[in-house]
PDB file of C-alpha atoms in Angstrom:
ATOM      1  CA  MET A   1     -83.933  55.956-131.091  1.00 78.00           C
ATOM      2  CA  GLY A   2     -81.227  54.654-133.415  1.00 85.00           C
ATOM      3  CA  TYR A   3     -82.548  51.126-133.000  1.00 87.00           C
ATOM      4  CA  GLU A   4     -86.040  52.092-134.150  1.00 89.00           C
ATOM      5  CA  ILE A   5     -84.690  53.957-137.166  1.00 91.00           C
ATOM      6  CA  VAL A   6     -82.670  50.891-138.188  1.00 90.00           C
ATOM      7  CA  LEU A   7     -85.745  48.675-137.780  1.00 89.00           C
ATOM      8  CA  ALA A   8     -87.934  50.973-139.854  1.00 91.00           C
ATOM      9  CA  ALA A   9     -85.291  51.349-142.539  1.00 92.00           C
ATOM     10  CA  SER A  10     -84.868  47.551-142.682  1.00 92.00           C
ATOM     11  CA  ALA A  11     -88.592  47.060-143.173  1.00 92.00           C
ATOM     12  CA  ILE A  12     -88.684  49.679-145.952  1.00 94.00           C
ATOM     13  CA  GLY A  13     -85.581  48.135-147.526  1.00 93.00           C
ATOM     14  CA  ALA A  14     -87.165  44.682-147.444  1.00 93.00           C
ATOM     15  CA  GLY A  15     -90.201  46.062-149.224  1.00 93.00           C
ATOM     16  CA  LEU A  16     -88.043  47.706-151.862  1.00 94.00           C
ATOM     17  CA  ALA A  17     -85.963  44.545-152.350  1.00 93.00           C
ATOM     18  CA  VAL A  18     -89.065  42.502-153.133  1.00 92.00           C
ATOM     19  CA  LEU A  19     -89.785  44.919-156.010  1.00 92.00           C
ATOM     20  CA  ALA A  20     -87.066  43.008-157.874  1.00 89.00           C
ATOM     21  CA  GLY A  21     -89.813  40.534-158.649  1.00 88.00           C
ATOM     22  CA  MET A  22     -91.641  43.086-160.821  1.00 90.00           C
ATOM     23  CA  PHE A  23     -89.581  42.754-163.971  1.00 91.00           C
ATOM     24  CA  THR A  24     -88.993  39.061-163.352  1.00 92.00           C
ATOM     25  CA  ALA A  25     -92.735  38.645-163.793  1.00 91.00           C
ATOM     26  CA  VAL A  26     -92.642  40.667-167.008  1.00 93.00           C
ATOM     27  CA  GLY A  27     -89.839  38.475-168.352  1.00 92.00           C
ATOM     28  CA  GLN A  28     -91.575  35.244-167.398  1.00 92.00           C
ATOM     29  CA  GLY A  29     -94.797  36.376-168.994  1.00 93.00           C
ATOM     30  CA  PHE A  30     -92.929  37.227-172.171  1.00 94.00           C
ATOM     31  CA  ALA A  31     -91.306  33.758-172.219  1.00 93.00           C
ATOM     32  CA  ALA A  32     -94.662  32.049-171.644  1.00 93.00           C
ATOM     33  CA  GLY A  33     -96.299  34.096-174.404  1.00 94.00           C
ATOM     34  CA  LYS A  34     -93.600  33.189-176.880  1.00 94.00           C
ATOM     35  CA  ALA A  35     -93.934  29.530-175.896  1.00 93.00           C
ATOM     36  CA  VAL A  36     -97.672  29.695-176.590  1.00 94.00           C
ATOM     37  CA  GLU A  37     -96.931  31.190-180.010  1.00 95.00           C
ATOM     38  CA  GLY A  38     -94.487  28.391-180.712  1.00 94.00           C
ATOM     39  CA  ILE A  39     -96.953  25.703-179.635  1.00 94.00           C
ATOM     40  CA  ALA A  40     -99.717  27.281-181.733  1.00 95.00           C
ATOM     41  CA  ARG A  41     -97.480  27.200-184.768  1.00 95.00           C
ATOM     42  CA  GLN A  42     -96.107  23.726-184.170  1.00 93.00           C
ATOM     43  CA  PRO A  43     -98.281  21.695-181.788  1.00 91.00           C
ATOM     44  CA  GLU A  44     -96.153  18.555-182.083  1.00 92.00           C
ATOM     45  CA  ALA A  45     -93.170  20.313-180.454  1.00 89.00           C
ATOM     46  CA  ARG A  46     -95.169  20.872-177.269  1.00 89.00           C
ATOM     47  CA  GLY A  47     -93.084  18.705-174.955  1.00 85.00           C
ATOM     48  CA  SER A  48     -89.684  20.140-175.711  1.00 87.00           C
ATOM     49  CA  LEU A  49     -91.025  23.726-175.867  1.00 90.00           C
ATOM     50  CA  MET A  50     -92.639  23.237-172.477  1.00 86.00           C
ATOM     51  CA  SER A  51     -89.518  21.996-170.734  1.00 83.00           C
ATOM     52  CA  THR A  52     -87.345  24.641-172.382  1.00 86.00           C
ATOM     53  CA  MET A  53     -89.782  27.336-171.278  1.00 89.00           C
ATOM     54  CA  LEU A  54     -89.857  26.043-167.702  1.00 85.00           C
ATOM     55  CA  ILE A  55     -86.062  26.047-167.522  1.00 84.00           C
ATOM     56  CA  GLY A  56     -85.906  29.530-169.020  1.00 87.00           C
ATOM     57  CA  CYS A  57     -88.500  30.774-166.554  1.00 88.00           C
ATOM     58  CA  ALA A  58     -86.530  29.272-163.681  1.00 83.00           C
ATOM     59  CA  VAL A  59     -83.359  30.999-164.797  1.00 83.00           C
ATOM     60  CA  ALA A  60     -85.186  34.304-165.267  1.00 87.00           C
ATOM     61  CA  GLU A  61     -86.662  33.881-161.813  1.00 87.00           C
ATOM     62  CA  THR A  62     -83.232  33.981-160.181  1.00 86.00           C
ATOM     63  CA  SER A  63     -83.032  37.778-159.982  1.00 88.00           C
ATOM     64  CA  GLY A  64     -86.428  37.963-158.317  1.00 90.00           C
ATOM     65  CA  ILE A  65     -85.361  35.268-155.875  1.00 90.00           C
ATOM     66  CA  TYR A  66     -82.241  37.267-154.971  1.00 90.00           C
ATOM     67  CA  GLY A  67     -84.503  40.177-154.028  1.00 91.00           C
ATOM     68  CA  LEU A  68     -86.663  37.837-151.932  1.00 90.00           C
ATOM     69  CA  VAL A  69     -83.620  36.415-150.133  1.00 88.00           C
ATOM     70  CA  ILE A  70     -82.335  39.930-149.349  1.00 90.00           C
ATOM     71  CA  ALA A  71     -85.767  40.888-148.003  1.00 90.00           C
ATOM     72  CA  LEU A  72     -85.851  37.747-145.831  1.00 86.00           C
ATOM     73  CA  ILE A  73     -82.360  38.449-144.507  1.00 86.00           C
ATOM     74  CA  LEU A  74     -83.401  42.002-143.613  1.00 88.00           C
ATOM     75  CA  LEU A  75     -86.509  40.737-141.832  1.00 85.00           C
ATOM     76  CA  PHE A  76     -85.353  37.610-140.021  1.00 80.00           C
ATOM     77  CA  ALA A  77     -81.560  37.684-139.838  1.00 78.00           C
ATOM     78  CA  ASN A  78     -80.909  41.421-139.841  1.00 80.00           C
ATOM     79  CA  PRO A  79     -77.162  42.106-139.889  1.00 80.00           C
ATOM     80  CA  PHE A  80     -77.644  45.751-138.782  1.00 81.00           C
ATOM     81  CA  ILE A  81     -79.096  45.090-135.309  1.00 75.00           C
TER      82      ILE A  81
ATOM     83  CA  MET B   1     -92.054  37.681-133.831  1.00 36.00           C
ATOM     84  CA  ALA B   2     -89.736  35.205-135.462  1.00 40.00           C
ATOM     85  CA  ASP B   3     -89.733  32.998-132.347  1.00 43.00           C
ATOM     86  CA  GLU B   4     -93.470  33.117-131.939  1.00 48.00           C
ATOM     87  CA  LEU B   5     -94.234  32.100-135.515  1.00 51.00           C
ATOM     88  CA  ASN B   6     -91.201  29.836-135.852  1.00 53.00           C
ATOM     89  CA  ILE B   7     -90.216  31.402-139.154  1.00 55.00           C
ATOM     90  CA  SER B   8     -86.464  31.499-139.009  1.00 59.00           C
ATOM     91  CA  PHE B   9     -83.630  30.629-141.287  1.00 62.00           C
ATOM     92  CA  TYR B  10     -82.656  27.757-139.012  1.00 62.00           C
ATOM     93  CA  GLY B  11     -85.251  25.697-137.200  1.00 63.00           C
ATOM     94  CA  TYR B  12     -83.257  25.667-133.967  1.00 68.00           C
ATOM     95  CA  LEU B  13     -84.021  22.721-131.703  1.00 71.00           C
ATOM     96  CA  PHE B  14     -81.184  22.374-129.166  1.00 73.00           C
ATOM     97  CA  GLY B  15     -77.425  22.314-129.035  1.00 69.00           C
ATOM     98  CA  LEU B  16     -74.252  24.134-128.102  1.00 71.00           C
ATOM     99  CA  GLU B  17     -73.353  27.696-128.964  1.00 69.00           C
ATOM    100  CA  ASN B  18     -72.085  27.007-132.466  1.00 70.00           C
ATOM    101  CA  LEU B  19     -73.151  23.398-132.953  1.00 74.00           C
ATOM    102  CA  TRP B  20     -76.883  23.201-133.432  1.00 74.00           C
ATOM    103  CA  PHE B  21     -79.184  20.300-133.859  1.00 79.00           C
ATOM    104  CA  THR B  22     -81.709  21.911-136.178  1.00 80.00           C
ATOM    105  CA  GLU B  23     -85.096  20.887-137.461  1.00 83.00           C
ATOM    106  CA  THR B  24     -83.482  20.577-140.874  1.00 85.00           C
ATOM    107  CA  LEU B  25     -81.179  17.793-139.678  1.00 86.00           C
ATOM    108  CA  ARG B  26     -83.982  15.912-137.987  1.00 88.00           C
ATOM    109  CA  ASN B  27     -86.213  16.164-141.053  1.00 90.00           C
ATOM    110  CA  ILE B  28     -83.442  15.060-143.411  1.00 91.00           C
ATOM    111  CA  TRP B  29     -82.970  11.970-141.231  1.00 92.00           C
ATOM    112  CA  ILE B  30     -86.690  11.253-141.344  1.00 93.00           C
ATOM    113  CA  ILE B  31     -86.763  11.646-145.143  1.00 94.00           C
ATOM    114  CA  SER B  32     -83.593   9.600-145.650  1.00 93.00           C
ATOM    115  CA  GLY B  33     -84.986   6.899-143.406  1.00 95.00           C
ATOM    116  CA  PHE B  34     -88.151   6.845-145.476  1.00 94.00           C
ATOM    117  CA  MET B  35     -86.178   6.619-148.715  1.00 94.00           C
ATOM    118  CA  ILE B  36     -83.942   3.823-147.365  1.00 95.00           C
ATOM    119  CA  LEU B  37     -87.035   1.941-146.192  1.00 96.00           C
ATOM    120  CA  VAL B  38     -88.614   2.205-149.650  1.00 93.00           C
ATOM    121  CA  ALA B  39     -85.374   1.090-151.297  1.00 93.00           C
ATOM    122  CA  VAL B  40     -85.035  -1.944-149.005  1.00 94.00           C
ATOM    123  CA  LEU B  41     -88.663  -2.928-149.522  1.00 92.00           C
ATOM    124  CA  VAL B  42     -88.272  -2.671-153.302  1.00 91.00           C
ATOM    125  CA  ARG B  43     -85.087  -4.734-153.112  1.00 91.00           C
ATOM    126  CA  ILE B  44     -86.851  -7.464-151.111  1.00 91.00           C
ATOM    127  CA  ASN B  45     -89.709  -7.384-153.586  1.00 87.00           C
ATOM    128  CA  MET B  46     -87.252  -7.598-156.468  1.00 86.00           C
ATOM    129  CA  SER B  47     -86.441 -11.268-155.780  1.00 85.00           C
ATOM    130  CA  LYS B  48     -89.937 -12.157-157.008  1.00 84.00           C
ATOM    131  CA  TRP B  49     -89.690 -10.106-160.202  1.00 83.00           C
ATOM    132  CA  ASN B  50     -90.154 -11.646-163.599  1.00 81.00           C
ATOM    133  CA  PRO B  51     -88.449  -9.810-166.500  1.00 81.00           C
ATOM    134  CA  ASP B  52     -90.965 -11.099-169.034  1.00 82.00           C
ATOM    135  CA  LYS B  53     -94.155 -10.393-167.110  1.00 82.00           C
ATOM    136  CA  PRO B  54     -93.916  -7.190-165.021  1.00 81.00           C
ATOM    137  CA  THR B  55     -96.647  -6.678-162.422  1.00 81.00           C
ATOM    138  CA  GLY B  56     -97.507  -4.222-159.666  1.00 81.00           C
ATOM    139  CA  VAL B  57     -94.460  -2.719-158.004  1.00 85.00           C
ATOM    140  CA  GLN B  58     -92.157  -3.789-160.813  1.00 87.00           C
ATOM    141  CA  ASN B  59     -94.193  -1.809-163.336  1.00 88.00           C
ATOM    142  CA  ALA B  60     -94.077   1.358-161.268  1.00 89.00           C
ATOM    143  CA  VAL B  61     -90.365   1.151-160.443  1.00 90.00           C
ATOM    144  CA  GLU B  62     -89.347   0.300-163.982  1.00 90.00           C
ATOM    145  CA  THR B  63     -91.424   3.174-165.384  1.00 92.00           C
ATOM    146  CA  VAL B  64     -89.868   5.714-163.023  1.00 92.00           C
ATOM    147  CA  ILE B  65     -86.342   4.513-163.692  1.00 92.00           C
ATOM    148  CA  GLU B  66     -86.885   4.363-167.440  1.00 93.00           C
ATOM    149  CA  ILE B  67     -88.314   7.903-167.656  1.00 93.00           C
ATOM    150  CA  PHE B  68     -85.458   9.218-165.547  1.00 94.00           C
ATOM    151  CA  HIS B  69     -82.834   7.342-167.532  1.00 93.00           C
ATOM    152  CA  ASN B  70     -84.199   8.577-170.856  1.00 92.00           C
ATOM    153  CA  TYR B  71     -84.272  12.142-169.577  1.00 91.00           C
ATOM    154  CA  VAL B  72     -80.656  11.943-168.409  1.00 92.00           C
ATOM    155  CA  LYS B  73     -79.635  10.411-171.735  1.00 92.00           C
ATOM    156  CA  SER B  74     -81.376  13.165-173.698  1.00 89.00           C
ATOM    157  CA  LEU B  75     -79.410  15.809-171.784  1.00 87.00           C
ATOM    158  CA  MET B  76     -76.024  14.148-171.274  1.00 88.00           C
ATOM    159  CA  GLY B  77     -75.800  11.745-174.181  1.00 87.00           C
ATOM    160  CA  ASP B  78     -75.296   7.983-173.985  1.00 89.00           C
ATOM    161  CA  LYS B  79     -71.656   8.346-173.054  1.00 89.00           C
ATOM    162  CA  TYR B  80     -72.227  10.263-169.827  1.00 89.00           C
ATOM    163  CA  ALA B  81     -75.478   8.641-168.761  1.00 89.00           C
ATOM    164  CA  PHE B  82     -73.739   7.297-165.636  1.00 90.00           C
ATOM    165  CA  PHE B  83     -74.194  10.698-163.954  1.00 90.00           C
ATOM    166  CA  GLY B  84     -77.845   9.723-163.636  1.00 90.00           C
ATOM    167  CA  ASN B  85     -77.000   7.372-160.764  1.00 90.00           C
ATOM    168  CA  TRP B  86     -76.029  10.300-158.554  1.00 92.00           C
ATOM    169  CA  PHE B  87     -78.792  12.604-159.727  1.00 92.00           C
ATOM    170  CA  PHE B  88     -81.515  10.003-159.165  1.00 93.00           C
ATOM    171  CA  THR B  89     -80.766  10.104-155.442  1.00 92.00           C
ATOM    172  CA  VAL B  90     -80.360  13.882-155.329  1.00 93.00           C
ATOM    173  CA  PHE B  91     -83.562  14.459-157.273  1.00 94.00           C
ATOM    174  CA  PHE B  92     -85.676  12.286-154.999  1.00 93.00           C
ATOM    175  CA  LEU B  93     -84.123  13.680-151.829  1.00 93.00           C
ATOM    176  CA  ILE B  94     -84.890  17.241-152.961  1.00 94.00           C
ATOM    177  CA  LEU B  95     -88.343  16.217-154.172  1.00 94.00           C
ATOM    178  CA  PHE B  96     -89.293  14.611-150.856  1.00 93.00           C
ATOM    179  CA  SER B  97     -87.780  17.563-149.000  1.00 92.00           C
ATOM    180  CA  ASN B  98     -90.028  19.916-150.949  1.00 92.00           C
ATOM    181  CA  LEU B  99     -93.046  17.699-150.360  1.00 91.00           C
ATOM    182  CA  ALA B 100     -92.354  17.457-146.616  1.00 88.00           C
ATOM    183  CA  GLY B 101     -94.724  20.377-146.000  1.00 84.00           C
ATOM    184  CA  PHE B 102     -97.628  17.999-146.561  1.00 85.00           C
ATOM    185  CA  VAL B 103     -96.863  16.115-143.349  1.00 86.00           C
ATOM    186  CA  PHE B 104     -96.126  19.360-141.411  1.00 81.00           C
ATOM    187  CA  LEU B 105     -92.380  18.918-141.352  1.00 84.00           C
ATOM    188  CA  ARG B 106     -90.282  22.019-141.934  1.00 85.00           C
ATOM    189  CA  ASN B 107     -88.897  21.655-145.486  1.00 87.00           C
ATOM    190  CA  PRO B 108     -85.178  20.849-145.242  1.00 88.00           C
ATOM    191  CA  THR B 109     -84.765  22.847-148.474  1.00 89.00           C
ATOM    192  CA  ALA B 110     -85.972  25.932-146.585  1.00 87.00           C
ATOM    193  CA  ASP B 111     -82.531  25.972-144.955  1.00 85.00           C
ATOM    194  CA  ILE B 112     -79.722  27.548-146.903  1.00 85.00           C
ATOM    195  CA  THR B 113     -77.148  25.059-145.606  1.00 86.00           C
ATOM    196  CA  PHE B 114     -78.994  22.159-147.237  1.00 90.00           C
ATOM    197  CA  THR B 115     -79.289  23.798-150.650  1.00 91.00           C
ATOM    198  CA  PHE B 116     -75.687  24.967-150.565  1.00 91.00           C
ATOM    199  CA  ALA B 117     -74.563  21.416-149.749  1.00 92.00           C
ATOM    200  CA  PHE B 118     -76.120  20.176-152.980  1.00 93.00           C
ATOM    201  CA  SER B 119     -75.109  23.129-155.149  1.00 94.00           C
ATOM    202  CA  LEU B 120     -71.502  22.815-153.935  1.00 94.00           C
ATOM    203  CA  SER B 121     -71.484  19.099-154.675  1.00 94.00           C
ATOM    204  CA  THR B 122     -72.741  19.940-158.182  1.00 93.00           C
ATOM    205  CA  PHE B 123     -69.946  22.518-158.402  1.00 94.00           C
ATOM    206  CA  ALA B 124     -67.393  19.865-157.399  1.00 94.00           C
ATOM    207  CA  ILE B 125     -68.778  17.403-159.958  1.00 93.00           C
ATOM    208  CA  ILE B 126     -68.703  20.043-162.710  1.00 92.00           C
ATOM    209  CA  HIS B 127     -65.046  20.784-162.178  1.00 93.00           C
ATOM    210  CA  PHE B 128     -63.659  17.377-161.190  1.00 93.00           C
ATOM    211  CA  SER B 129     -65.420  15.595-164.028  1.00 92.00           C
ATOM    212  CA  GLY B 130     -64.246  18.339-166.377  1.00 91.00           C
ATOM    213  CA  MET B 131     -60.666  17.925-165.178  1.00 92.00           C
ATOM    214  CA  ILE B 132     -60.640  14.130-165.252  1.00 92.00           C
ATOM    215  CA  ILE B 133     -62.621  13.501-168.444  1.00 90.00           C
ATOM    216  CA  GLY B 134     -61.895  16.729-170.333  1.00 85.00           C
ATOM    217  CA  GLY B 135     -58.211  17.160-169.514  1.00 85.00           C
ATOM    218  CA  ALA B 136     -56.571  19.842-171.611  1.00 87.00           C
ATOM    219  CA  SER B 137     -59.826  21.100-173.122  1.00 87.00           C
ATOM    220  CA  TYR B 138     -61.081  21.894-169.604  1.00 89.00           C
ATOM    221  CA  TRP B 139     -58.101  24.130-168.836  1.00 89.00           C
ATOM    222  CA  LYS B 140     -58.291  25.694-172.277  1.00 88.00           C
ATOM    223  CA  GLY B 141     -61.907  26.641-171.554  1.00 86.00           C
ATOM    224  CA  PHE B 142     -60.750  29.221-169.006  1.00 87.00           C
ATOM    225  CA  ILE B 143     -58.806  31.254-171.567  1.00 86.00           C
ATOM    226  CA  SER B 144     -61.217  30.943-174.477  1.00 80.00           C
ATOM    227  CA  PRO B 145     -61.854  32.897-176.631  1.00 83.00           C
ATOM    228  CA  HIS B 146     -58.964  35.042-175.363  1.00 86.00           C
ATOM    229  CA  PRO B 147     -56.832  35.141-172.161  1.00 87.00           C
ATOM    230  CA  VAL B 148     -58.314  38.563-171.315  1.00 88.00           C
ATOM    231  CA  MET B 149     -61.591  36.774-170.559  1.00 87.00           C
ATOM    232  CA  LEU B 150     -60.071  34.784-167.663  1.00 90.00           C
ATOM    233  CA  PRO B 151     -61.652  36.828-164.795  1.00 90.00           C
ATOM    234  CA  LEU B 152     -65.063  36.765-166.460  1.00 90.00           C
ATOM    235  CA  ASN B 153     -64.826  33.012-166.999  1.00 89.00           C
ATOM    236  CA  LEU B 154     -63.901  32.488-163.336  1.00 91.00           C
ATOM    237  CA  ILE B 155     -66.926  34.531-162.188  1.00 91.00           C
ATOM    238  CA  GLY B 156     -69.097  32.614-164.633  1.00 88.00           C
ATOM    239  CA  ASP B 157     -67.911  29.366-163.062  1.00 89.00           C
ATOM    240  CA  ILE B 158     -68.679  30.435-159.498  1.00 91.00           C
ATOM    241  CA  ALA B 159     -72.093  31.931-160.301  1.00 89.00           C
ATOM    242  CA  PRO B 160     -73.918  28.615-161.009  1.00 89.00           C
ATOM    243  CA  ALA B 161     -73.147  27.275-157.527  1.00 90.00           C
ATOM    244  CA  ILE B 162     -74.615  30.369-155.867  1.00 90.00           C
ATOM    245  CA  SER B 163     -77.611  30.728-158.162  1.00 89.00           C
ATOM    246  CA  LEU B 164     -78.558  27.036-157.889  1.00 90.00           C
ATOM    247  CA  ALA B 165     -78.555  27.227-154.093  1.00 91.00           C
ATOM    248  CA  PHE B 166     -80.414  30.541-153.858  1.00 90.00           C
ATOM    249  CA  ARG B 167     -83.039  29.572-156.428  1.00 90.00           C
ATOM    250  CA  LEU B 168     -84.062  26.434-154.567  1.00 91.00           C
ATOM    251  CA  PHE B 169     -83.820  28.100-151.152  1.00 91.00           C
ATOM    252  CA  GLY B 170     -85.712  31.244-152.146  1.00 90.00           C
ATOM    253  CA  ASN B 171     -88.571  29.377-153.783  1.00 89.00           C
ATOM    254  CA  VAL B 172     -89.088  26.924-150.953  1.00 90.00           C
ATOM    255  CA  VAL B 173     -88.606  29.361-148.077  1.00 88.00           C
ATOM    256  CA  GLY B 174     -91.030  31.821-149.706  1.00 86.00           C
ATOM    257  CA  GLY B 175     -93.722  29.160-149.892  1.00 88.00           C
ATOM    258  CA  PHE B 176     -92.907  27.933-146.395  1.00 86.00           C
ATOM    259  CA  ILE B 177     -93.272  31.434-144.912  1.00 84.00           C
ATOM    260  CA  ILE B 178     -96.578  32.031-146.683  1.00 85.00           C
ATOM    261  CA  VAL B 179     -97.953  28.684-145.462  1.00 84.00           C
ATOM    262  CA  THR B 180     -96.766  29.332-141.899  1.00 82.00           C
ATOM    263  CA  LEU B 181     -98.229  32.855-141.881  1.00 82.00           C
ATOM    264  CA  LEU B 182    -101.521  31.458-143.122  1.00 82.00           C
ATOM    265  CA  TYR B 183    -101.701  28.821-140.388  1.00 81.00           C
ATOM    266  CA  ASN B 184    -100.810  31.326-137.678  1.00 80.00           C
ATOM    267  CA  MET B 185    -102.721  34.418-138.726  1.00 79.00           C
ATOM    268  CA  ALA B 186    -105.748  33.556-140.810  1.00 75.00           C
ATOM    269  CA  PRO B 187    -109.152  33.112-139.133  1.00 79.00           C
ATOM    270  CA  VAL B 188    -110.154  29.519-138.425  1.00 79.00           C
ATOM    271  CA  VAL B 189    -112.774  29.477-141.177  1.00 79.00           C
ATOM    272  CA  ILE B 190    -110.211  30.326-143.854  1.00 77.00           C
ATOM    273  CA  ARG B 191    -107.736  27.819-142.403  1.00 75.00           C
ATOM    274  CA  LEU B 192    -110.138  25.011-143.258  1.00 77.00           C
ATOM    275  CA  PHE B 193    -110.191  25.529-147.033  1.00 77.00           C
ATOM    276  CA  ILE B 194    -107.412  27.760-148.354  1.00 78.00           C
ATOM    277  CA  PRO B 195    -104.435  25.602-147.195  1.00 79.00           C
ATOM    278  CA  VAL B 196    -105.342  22.925-149.719  1.00 82.00           C
ATOM    279  CA  VAL B 197    -104.772  25.345-152.592  1.00 84.00           C
ATOM    280  CA  ILE B 198    -101.666  26.851-151.009  1.00 84.00           C
ATOM    281  CA  HIS B 199    -100.120  23.435-150.257  1.00 85.00           C
ATOM    282  CA  GLY B 200    -101.004  22.249-153.731  1.00 87.00           C
ATOM    283  CA  TYR B 201     -99.233  25.167-155.344  1.00 88.00           C
ATOM    284  CA  PHE B 202     -96.212  25.707-153.116  1.00 86.00           C
ATOM    285  CA  ASP B 203     -95.438  22.145-152.089  1.00 86.00           C
ATOM    286  CA  LEU B 204     -96.620  20.031-154.986  1.00 90.00           C
ATOM    287  CA  PHE B 205     -96.294  22.206-158.118  1.00 89.00           C
ATOM    288  CA  SER B 206     -93.487  24.541-157.108  1.00 89.00           C
ATOM    289  CA  GLY B 207     -91.634  21.842-155.165  1.00 90.00           C
ATOM    290  CA  ALA B 208     -91.670  19.295-157.972  1.00 91.00           C
ATOM    291  CA  LEU B 209     -90.772  21.973-160.524  1.00 89.00           C
ATOM    292  CA  GLN B 210     -87.833  23.230-158.482  1.00 90.00           C
ATOM    293  CA  ALA B 211     -86.484  19.709-157.933  1.00 92.00           C
ATOM    294  CA  PHE B 212     -86.759  19.097-161.680  1.00 90.00           C
ATOM    295  CA  ILE B 213     -85.046  22.394-162.481  1.00 90.00           C
ATOM    296  CA  PHE B 214     -82.219  21.715-160.053  1.00 92.00           C
ATOM    297  CA  LEU B 215     -81.669  18.386-161.785  1.00 92.00           C
ATOM    298  CA  THR B 216     -81.807  19.863-165.295  1.00 90.00           C
ATOM    299  CA  LEU B 217     -79.569  22.844-164.638  1.00 90.00           C
ATOM    300  CA  SER B 218     -76.995  20.731-162.782  1.00 92.00           C
ATOM    301  CA  MET B 219     -76.775  18.346-165.722  1.00 91.00           C
ATOM    302  CA  VAL B 220     -76.597  21.179-168.267  1.00 89.00           C
ATOM    303  CA  PHE B 221     -73.741  22.789-166.335  1.00 90.00           C
ATOM    304  CA  ILE B 222     -71.897  19.478-166.033  1.00 91.00           C
ATOM    305  CA  ARG B 223     -72.381  18.684-169.706  1.00 90.00           C
ATOM    306  CA  SER B 224     -71.067  22.088-170.780  1.00 88.00           C
ATOM    307  CA  LYS B 225     -67.650  21.315-169.261  1.00 88.00           C
ATOM    308  CA  LEU B 226     -67.333  17.882-170.845  1.00 88.00           C
ATOM    309  CA  PRO B 227     -65.950  17.166-174.317  1.00 86.00           C
ATOM    310  CA  ASP B 228     -68.103  15.518-176.967  1.00 79.00           C
TER     311      ASP B 228
END
């Protein structure tokens, strides 16, 4: 019985951990929107704005990726069973 | 389920209890062999090159190296452009590792040991180059702006190594799992068309972007510890 409870709780926990991606998406969308504003105002700065935005998005993505890694650990390398 | 679908953190092939020969190792050897082969072929071809009249292979190779060199110079400055020699190799190894999904190899970057190897080598470069080139200013960086900040600065120095490794690993393993699930679970009709889109996004776009971001962030971290 205990084993099944741990399995079910791990699956629910994995699902909850992936929710970390929610606000990552909000942040990335905000960064992309601001980049579009910048490009619209100053089209010649497109290249440097683009690479700065991609780097910023990648850094913002880190917290979402942590949630994904925790979910994957719970699913495939569960330390509790 | 993990055995049946072969989604696991380590693509276990064979080995002893604690000493595994994994799919990651085999695929890194294949990719390194490919890269060495390309390098040797370019070197053989180089004997015919003419500096005044570039043609064919020479054009391509010179373009790639020039773009890369200019990018490194724009981030590190002329003085520290020599770091590009190391990052050229690392960038292309990570790039080909991310693209390995196209030829149905398990991405070596979908293994946390591989990404940690590279993030720890970046960590070592950050601190050894800071110590050797920076000297006193490197040590002073730990207690700036005030000695109270020392624990925070230490955490801030360890964090890049972990976040670099997890970012690359998480992105690639997420794509890898989605592609594997698709091949194993989707009906045959869907398997004919959808994988093109999925491979294009996860392997080509995301893979190239992550390799580029690993390169950029590593160089930014290294540059931040060096004096002007």
